[in-house]
Coordinates of N, CA, C and O in Angstrom, one line a residue:
M1 N 11.8 -30.9 -14.4 CA 11.1 -29.7 -14.3 C 10.7 -29.3 -15.7 O 11.5 -29.1 -16.6
G2 N 9.4 -29.2 -15.9 CA 8.9 -28.9 -17.3 C 8.8 -27.4 -17.5 O 9.0 -26.6 -16.7
G3 N 8.5 -27.1 -18.8 CA 8.4 -25.7 -19.2 C 7.3 -25.0 -18.5 O 7.4 -23.8 -18.2
S4 N 6.2 -25.7 -18.3 CA 5.1 -25.0 -17.6 C 5.4 -24.5 -16.2 O 4.9 -23.5 -15.7
D5 N 6.2 -25.3 -15.5 CA 6.6 -25.0 -14.1 C 7.4 -23.7 -14.1 O 7.1 -22.8 -13.3
S6 N 8.3 -23.6 -15.0 CA 9.2 -22.4 -15.0 C 8.3 -21.2 -15.4 O 8.5 -20.1 -14.9
A7 N 7.4 -21.4 -16.3 CA 6.5 -20.2 -16.7 C 5.7 -19.8 -15.6 O 5.4 -18.6 -15.3
G8 N 5.2 -20.8 -14.8 CA 4.3 -20.5 -13.6 C 5.1 -19.7 -12.6 O 4.6 -18.8 -11.9
R9 N 6.4 -20.0 -12.4 CA 7.2 -19.3 -11.4 C 7.4 -17.8 -11.8 O 7.6 -16.9 -11.0
L10 N 7.4 -17.6 -13.1 CA 7.5 -16.2 -13.6 C 6.2 -15.4 -13.5 O 6.3 -14.2 -13.2
V11 N 5.1 -16.0 -13.7 CA 3.8 -15.3 -13.6 C 3.4 -15.1 -12.2 O 2.9 -14.1 -11.8
R12 N 3.6 -16.1 -11.3 CA 3.1 -16.0 -10.0 C 3.5 -14.8 -9.2 O 2.6 -14.1 -8.6
P13 N 4.7 -14.4 -9.1 CA 5.0 -13.2 -8.4 C 4.3 -11.9 -8.9 O 3.8 -11.1 -8.2
F14 N 4.1 -11.9 -10.2 CA 3.4 -10.8 -10.8 C 2.0 -10.7 -10.3 O 1.4 -9.7 -10.0
T15 N 1.3 -11.9 -10.2 CA -0.1 -11.9 -9.8 C -0.2 -11.7 -8.3 O -1.1 -11.1 -7.9
L16 N 0.8 -12.1 -7.5 CA 0.8 -11.8 -6.1 C 0.8 -10.4 -5.7 O 0.3 -9.9 -4.7
T17 N 1.5 -9.6 -6.6 CA 1.6 -8.2 -6.3 C 0.6 -7.3 -7.1 O 0.6 -6.1 -7.0
G18 N -0.3 -8.0 -7.8 CA -1.3 -7.2 -8.5 C -0.7 -6.4 -9.7 O -1.1 -5.4 -10.1
G19 N 0.5 -7.0 -10.2 CA 1.2 -6.3 -11.3 C 2.1 -5.2 -10.8 O 2.8 -4.6 -11.7
R20 N 2.2 -4.9 -9.5 CA 3.1 -3.9 -9.1 C 4.5 -4.4 -9.0 O 4.8 -5.5 -8.7
T21 N 5.4 -3.5 -9.4 CA 6.8 -3.8 -9.4 C 7.6 -3.1 -8.4 O 8.8 -3.4 -8.2
R22 N 7.0 -2.1 -7.7 CA 7.7 -1.3 -6.7 C 6.9 -1.2 -5.4 O 5.7 -1.1 -5.5
P23 N 7.5 -1.3 -4.3 CA 6.8 -1.1 -3.0 C 6.3 0.3 -2.9 O 6.8 1.3 -3.4
S24 N 5.2 0.5 -2.1 CA 4.6 1.8 -1.9 C 5.3 2.5 -0.8 O 5.1 3.7 -0.6
R25 N 6.2 1.9 -0.1 CA 6.9 2.5 1.0 C 8.4 2.0 1.0 O 8.7 1.0 0.3
A26 N 9.2 2.7 1.7 CA 10.6 2.4 1.7 C 11.0 2.0 3.2 O 12.1 2.2 3.6
D27 N 10.1 1.3 3.9 CA 10.3 0.9 5.3 C 11.1 -0.3 5.4 O 11.6 -0.7 6.5
F28 N 11.3 -1.1 4.4 CA 11.8 -2.4 4.5 C 13.3 -2.6 3.9 O 13.6 -2.1 2.8
T29 N 14.1 -3.2 4.7 CA 15.4 -3.7 4.3 C 15.4 -5.2 4.5 O 14.5 -5.8 5.0
L30 N 16.5 -5.9 4.1 CA 16.5 -7.3 4.3 C 16.5 -7.7 5.8 O 16.0 -8.8 6.1
I31 N 17.0 -6.8 6.7 CA 17.0 -7.2 8.1 C 15.9 -6.5 9.0 O 15.9 -6.5 10.2
T32 N 15.0 -5.8 8.3 CA 13.8 -5.2 9.0 C 13.1 -6.4 9.6 O 12.8 -7.4 9.0
T33 N 12.6 -6.2 10.9 CA 11.9 -7.2 11.6 C 10.4 -6.9 11.5 O 9.9 -5.8 11.7
V34 N 9.6 -7.9 11.1 CA 8.2 -7.8 10.9 C 7.5 -8.7 11.9 O 7.9 -9.8 12.2
T35 N 6.4 -8.2 12.5 CA 5.6 -8.9 13.5 C 4.1 -8.7 13.2 O 3.7 -7.6 12.9
A36 N 3.3 -9.8 13.2 CA 1.9 -9.6 13.0 C 1.3 -8.8 14.1 O 1.7 -9.0 15.3
A37 N 0.4 -7.9 13.8 CA -0.3 -7.1 14.8 C -1.2 -8.0 15.6 O -1.8 -9.0 15.1
D38 N -1.3 -7.8 16.9 CA -2.1 -8.6 17.8 C -2.8 -7.7 18.8 O -2.2 -7.0 19.5
P39 N -4.1 -7.6 18.6 CA -5.0 -8.3 17.8 C -5.0 -7.7 16.3 O -4.7 -6.5 16.2
Q40 N -5.5 -8.5 15.4 CA -5.6 -8.0 14.0 C -6.7 -7.0 14.0 O -7.7 -7.1 14.7
P41 N -6.6 -5.9 13.2 CA -7.6 -4.9 13.1 C -8.9 -5.5 12.5 O -8.9 -6.3 11.5
E42 N -10.0 -5.2 13.1 CA -11.3 -5.7 12.6 C -11.8 -5.0 11.4 O -12.6 -5.6 10.6
T43 N -11.4 -3.8 11.2 CA -11.9 -3.0 10.0 C -11.1 -3.3 8.7 O -11.6 -2.9 7.7
A44 N -10.0 -4.0 8.8 CA -9.3 -4.3 7.6 C -10.0 -5.4 6.7 O -10.7 -6.2 7.3
A45 N -9.8 -5.3 5.4 CA -10.4 -6.2 4.5 C -9.8 -7.6 4.8 O -8.7 -7.7 5.3
R46 N -10.5 -8.6 4.4 CA -10.0 -10.0 4.6 C -8.7 -10.2 3.7 O -8.7 -9.8 2.5
P47 N -7.6 -10.7 4.3 CA -6.4 -10.8 3.6 C -6.4 -11.9 2.5 O -7.2 -12.9 2.7
Q48 N -5.6 -11.7 1.5 CA -5.5 -12.8 0.5 C -4.8 -14.0 1.1 O -4.1 -13.8 2.1
P49 N -4.8 -15.2 0.5 CA -4.2 -16.3 1.1 C -2.7 -16.1 1.3 O -2.1 -16.6 2.3
E50 N -2.0 -15.4 0.4 CA -0.6 -15.2 0.6 C -0.3 -14.3 1.7 O 0.7 -14.5 2.5
H51 N -1.2 -13.3 1.9 CA -1.0 -12.4 3.1 C -1.2 -13.2 4.4 O -0.5 -12.9 5.4
T52 N -2.2 -14.0 4.4 CA -2.5 -14.8 5.6 C -1.3 -15.7 5.9 O -0.9 -15.9 7.1
R53 N -0.7 -16.3 4.9 CA 0.5 -17.1 5.1 C 1.7 -16.2 5.7 O 2.4 -16.7 6.7
I54 N 1.8 -15.0 5.3 CA 2.9 -14.1 5.9 C 2.5 -13.9 7.3 O 3.4 -13.9 8.2
L55 N 1.2 -13.6 7.6 CA 0.8 -13.3 9.0 C 1.1 -14.5 9.9 O 1.5 -14.3 11.1
R56 N 0.9 -15.7 9.4 CA 1.2 -16.9 10.3 C 2.7 -17.0 10.6 O 3.1 -17.3 11.6
L57 N 3.5 -16.6 9.6 CA 5.0 -16.6 9.8 C 5.5 -15.5 10.7 O 6.6 -15.6 11.2
C58 N 4.7 -14.5 10.8 CA 5.1 -13.3 11.6 C 4.5 -13.3 13.0 O 4.5 -12.2 13.6
V59 N 4.0 -14.4 13.5 CA 3.5 -14.4 14.9 C 4.6 -14.0 15.8 O 4.4 -13.2 16.8
E60 N 5.8 -14.5 15.6 CA 7.0 -14.0 16.3 C 7.8 -13.1 15.3 O 7.7 -13.3 14.1
P61 N 8.6 -12.2 15.8 CA 9.4 -11.3 14.9 C 10.2 -12.1 13.9 O 10.9 -13.1 14.3
V62 N 10.2 -11.7 12.7 CA 11.0 -12.3 11.7 C 11.5 -11.3 10.7 O 10.9 -10.3 10.4
A63 N 12.7 -11.5 10.2 CA 13.4 -10.6 9.2 C 12.8 -10.8 7.8 O 12.3 -11.9 7.5
V64 N 12.8 -9.7 7.1 CA 12.2 -9.8 5.7 C 12.9 -10.8 4.9 O 12.3 -11.6 4.2
A65 N 14.3 -10.9 5.0 CA 15.0 -11.9 4.2 C 14.6 -13.3 4.6 O 14.4 -14.2 3.7
E66 N 14.3 -13.6 5.9 CA 13.9 -14.9 6.3 C 12.5 -15.2 5.8 O 12.2 -16.3 5.4
L67 N 11.6 -14.2 5.8 CA 10.3 -14.4 5.2 C 10.3 -14.8 3.8 O 9.6 -15.7 3.4
A68 N 11.1 -14.1 3.0 CA 11.3 -14.4 1.6 C 11.8 -15.8 1.4 O 11.3 -16.5 0.5
A69 N 12.7 -16.2 2.2 CA 13.2 -17.6 2.1 C 12.2 -18.6 2.4 O 12.0 -19.6 1.7
R70 N 11.4 -18.4 3.5 CA 10.4 -19.4 3.9 C 9.2 -19.4 2.9 O 8.6 -20.5 2.7
L71 N 9.0 -18.3 2.3 CA 7.9 -18.3 1.3 C 8.4 -18.7 -0.1 O 7.5 -18.9 -1.0
D72 N 9.7 -18.8 -0.3 CA 10.3 -19.2 -1.6 C 9.8 -18.2 -2.7 O 9.4 -18.5 -3.7
L73 N 9.9 -16.9 -2.3 CA 9.6 -15.8 -3.2 C 10.7 -14.8 -3.2 O 11.4 -14.6 -2.2
P74 N 10.8 -14.0 -4.3 CA 11.8 -12.9 -4.3 C 11.5 -11.9 -3.2 O 10.3 -11.6 -2.9
V75 N 12.5 -11.3 -2.7 CA 12.4 -10.3 -1.6 C 11.5 -9.2 -2.1 O 10.7 -8.6 -1.4
S76 N 11.7 -8.7 -3.3 CA 10.9 -7.6 -3.9 C 9.4 -7.9 -3.8 O 8.6 -7.0 -3.5
V77 N 9.0 -9.1 -4.1 CA 7.6 -9.5 -4.1 C 7.1 -9.5 -2.6 O 6.0 -8.9 -2.3
V78 N 7.9 -10.0 -1.7 CA 7.5 -10.1 -0.3 C 7.4 -8.6 0.3 O 6.4 -8.3 1.0
V79 N 8.3 -7.7 -0.1 CA 8.2 -6.4 0.4 C 6.9 -5.7 -0.1 O 6.3 -5.0 0.7
I80 N 6.5 -5.9 -1.3 CA 5.3 -5.3 -1.8 C 4.1 -5.8 -1.0 O 3.2 -5.1 -0.6
M81 N 4.1 -7.1 -0.7 CA 3.0 -7.7 0.1 C 3.1 -7.2 1.5 O 2.0 -6.9 2.1
L82 N 4.3 -7.0 2.0 CA 4.4 -6.4 3.4 C 3.9 -5.0 3.4 O 3.3 -4.6 4.4
C83 N 4.1 -4.2 2.4 CA 3.5 -2.9 2.3 C 2.0 -2.9 2.4 O 1.4 -2.1 3.2
D84 N 1.4 -3.9 1.7 CA -0.1 -4.0 1.8 C -0.5 -4.3 3.3 O -1.4 -3.7 3.8
L85 N 0.2 -5.2 3.9 CA -0.1 -5.5 5.3 C 0.1 -4.4 6.3 O -0.7 -4.2 7.2
L86 N 1.2 -3.7 6.1 CA 1.5 -2.5 6.9 C 0.4 -1.4 6.8 O -0.1 -0.9 7.8
E87 N 0.1 -1.1 5.6 CA -0.9 -0.1 5.3 C -2.3 -0.5 5.9 O -3.1 0.3 6.2
A88 N -2.6 -1.8 6.0 CA -3.8 -2.3 6.5 C -3.8 -2.4 8.0 O -4.8 -2.8 8.7
G89 N -2.6 -2.2 8.6 CA -2.5 -2.3 10.1 C -2.3 -3.7 10.6 O -2.5 -3.9 11.8
R90 N -2.0 -4.6 9.7 CA -1.9 -6.0 10.1 C -0.5 -6.4 10.6 O -0.4 -7.5 11.2
I91 N 0.5 -5.6 10.4 CA 1.8 -5.9 10.9 C 2.5 -4.7 11.5 O 2.0 -3.6 11.2
T92 N 3.5 -4.9 12.3 CA 4.3 -3.8 12.8 C 5.7 -4.1 12.3 O 6.1 -5.2 12.0
V93 N 6.4 -3.0 12.1 CA 7.8 -3.1 11.5 C 8.8 -2.4 12.4 O 8.5 -1.4 13.0
R94 N 9.9 -3.1 12.6 CA 11.0 -2.5 13.4 C 12.2 -2.4 12.6 O 12.7 -3.4 12.1
A95 N 12.7 -1.2 12.4 CA 13.9 -1.0 11.6 C 15.1 -1.5 12.4 O 15.1 -1.6 13.6
P96 N 16.1 -2.0 11.6 CA 17.3 -2.5 12.4 C 18.0 -1.4 13.1 O 17.9 -0.2 12.7
R97 N 18.5 -1.7 14.3 CA 19.2 -0.7 15.1 C 20.5 -0.4 14.4 O 21.2 -1.3 13.8
S98 N 20.9 0.9 14.4 CA 22.1 1.3 13.8 C 23.3 0.8 14.7 O 23.2 0.9 16.0
V99 N 24.3 0.4 14.1 CA 25.5 -0.1 14.8 C 26.5 1.1 14.9 O 26.8 1.7 13.9
T100 N 26.9 1.4 16.2 CA 27.8 2.5 16.4 C 29.2 1.9 16.6 O 29.4 0.8 17.0
T101 N 30.2 2.7 16.2 CA 31.6 2.3 16.4 C 31.9 2.5 17.9 O 31.6 3.5 18.5
P102 N 32.5 1.5 18.5 CA 32.9 1.6 19.9 C 33.9 2.7 20.1 O 34.7 3.0 19.2
D103 N 33.9 3.2 21.3 CA 34.8 4.3 21.7 C 36.2 3.7 21.7 O 36.5 2.8 22.5
P104 N 37.2 4.3 21.0 CA 38.6 3.7 21.0 C 39.2 3.7 22.3 O 40.0 2.8 22.7
D105 N 38.9 4.8 23.2 CA 39.5 4.8 24.5 C 39.0 3.6 25.4 O 39.7 3.0 26.1
L106 N 37.7 3.3 25.2 CA 37.1 2.2 26.0 C 37.8 0.9 25.5 O 38.1 0.0 26.3
L107 N 37.9 0.7 24.2 CA 38.6 -0.5 23.7 C 40.0 -0.6 24.2 O 40.4 -1.8 24.6
Q108 N 40.7 0.5 24.3 CA 42.1 0.4 24.8 C 42.1 0.0 26.3 O 42.9 -0.8 26.7
K109 N 41.2 0.5 27.1 CA 41.1 0.2 28.5 C 40.8 -1.3 28.7 O 41.4 -2.0 29.5
V110 N 39.9 -1.8 27.8 CA 39.6 -3.2 27.9 C 40.8 -4.1 27.6 O 41.1 -5.1 28.2
R111 N 41.5 -3.7 26.5 CA 42.7 -4.4 26.1 C 43.7 -4.4 27.2 O 44.3 -5.4 27.5
E112 N 43.9 -3.3 27.8 CA 44.9 -3.2 28.9 C 44.5 -4.0 30.1 O 45.3 -4.7 30.7
G113 N 43.2 -4.0 30.4 CA 42.7 -4.8 31.5 C 42.8 -6.3 31.2 O 43.2 -7.1 32.1
L114 N 42.6 -6.7 30.0 CA 42.8 -8.1 29.6 C 44.3 -8.5 29.7 O 44.6 -9.7 30.0
G115 N 45.1 -7.6 29.4 CA 46.6 -7.9 29.4 C 47.1 -8.1 30.8 O 48.1 -8.8 31.0
R116 N 46.4 -7.6 31.8 CA 46.8 -7.8 33.2 C 46.4 -9.2 33.7 O 46.8 -9.6 34.8
L117 N 45.5 -9.9 33.0 CA 45.0 -11.2 33.5 C 46.0 -12.3 33.3 O 46.9 -12.5 32.8

């Protein structure tokens, strides 16, 4: 691995985000599910090649962390690009479902029922 390759990896994320270092929205976590809008909006500007690549990966619902891994990019960079796509109406976002603590009485009843088997 030469010096130019490592320098390229440092510059590339900066150029992908247009120099932005923070997302414009706070909709995304590592486990937020992203799906490409179907059909794609006709009024939106033509996406950049990196955005098109994300859209291809999002044909089926995919988590933000998985997208970053498949793109081999930092999550922070992917989130900034996802904000662009969301604002253009090109993706839909589903927040993770909150996990609730099970009812202790229900757990006790299940335990007692299993003990009878």
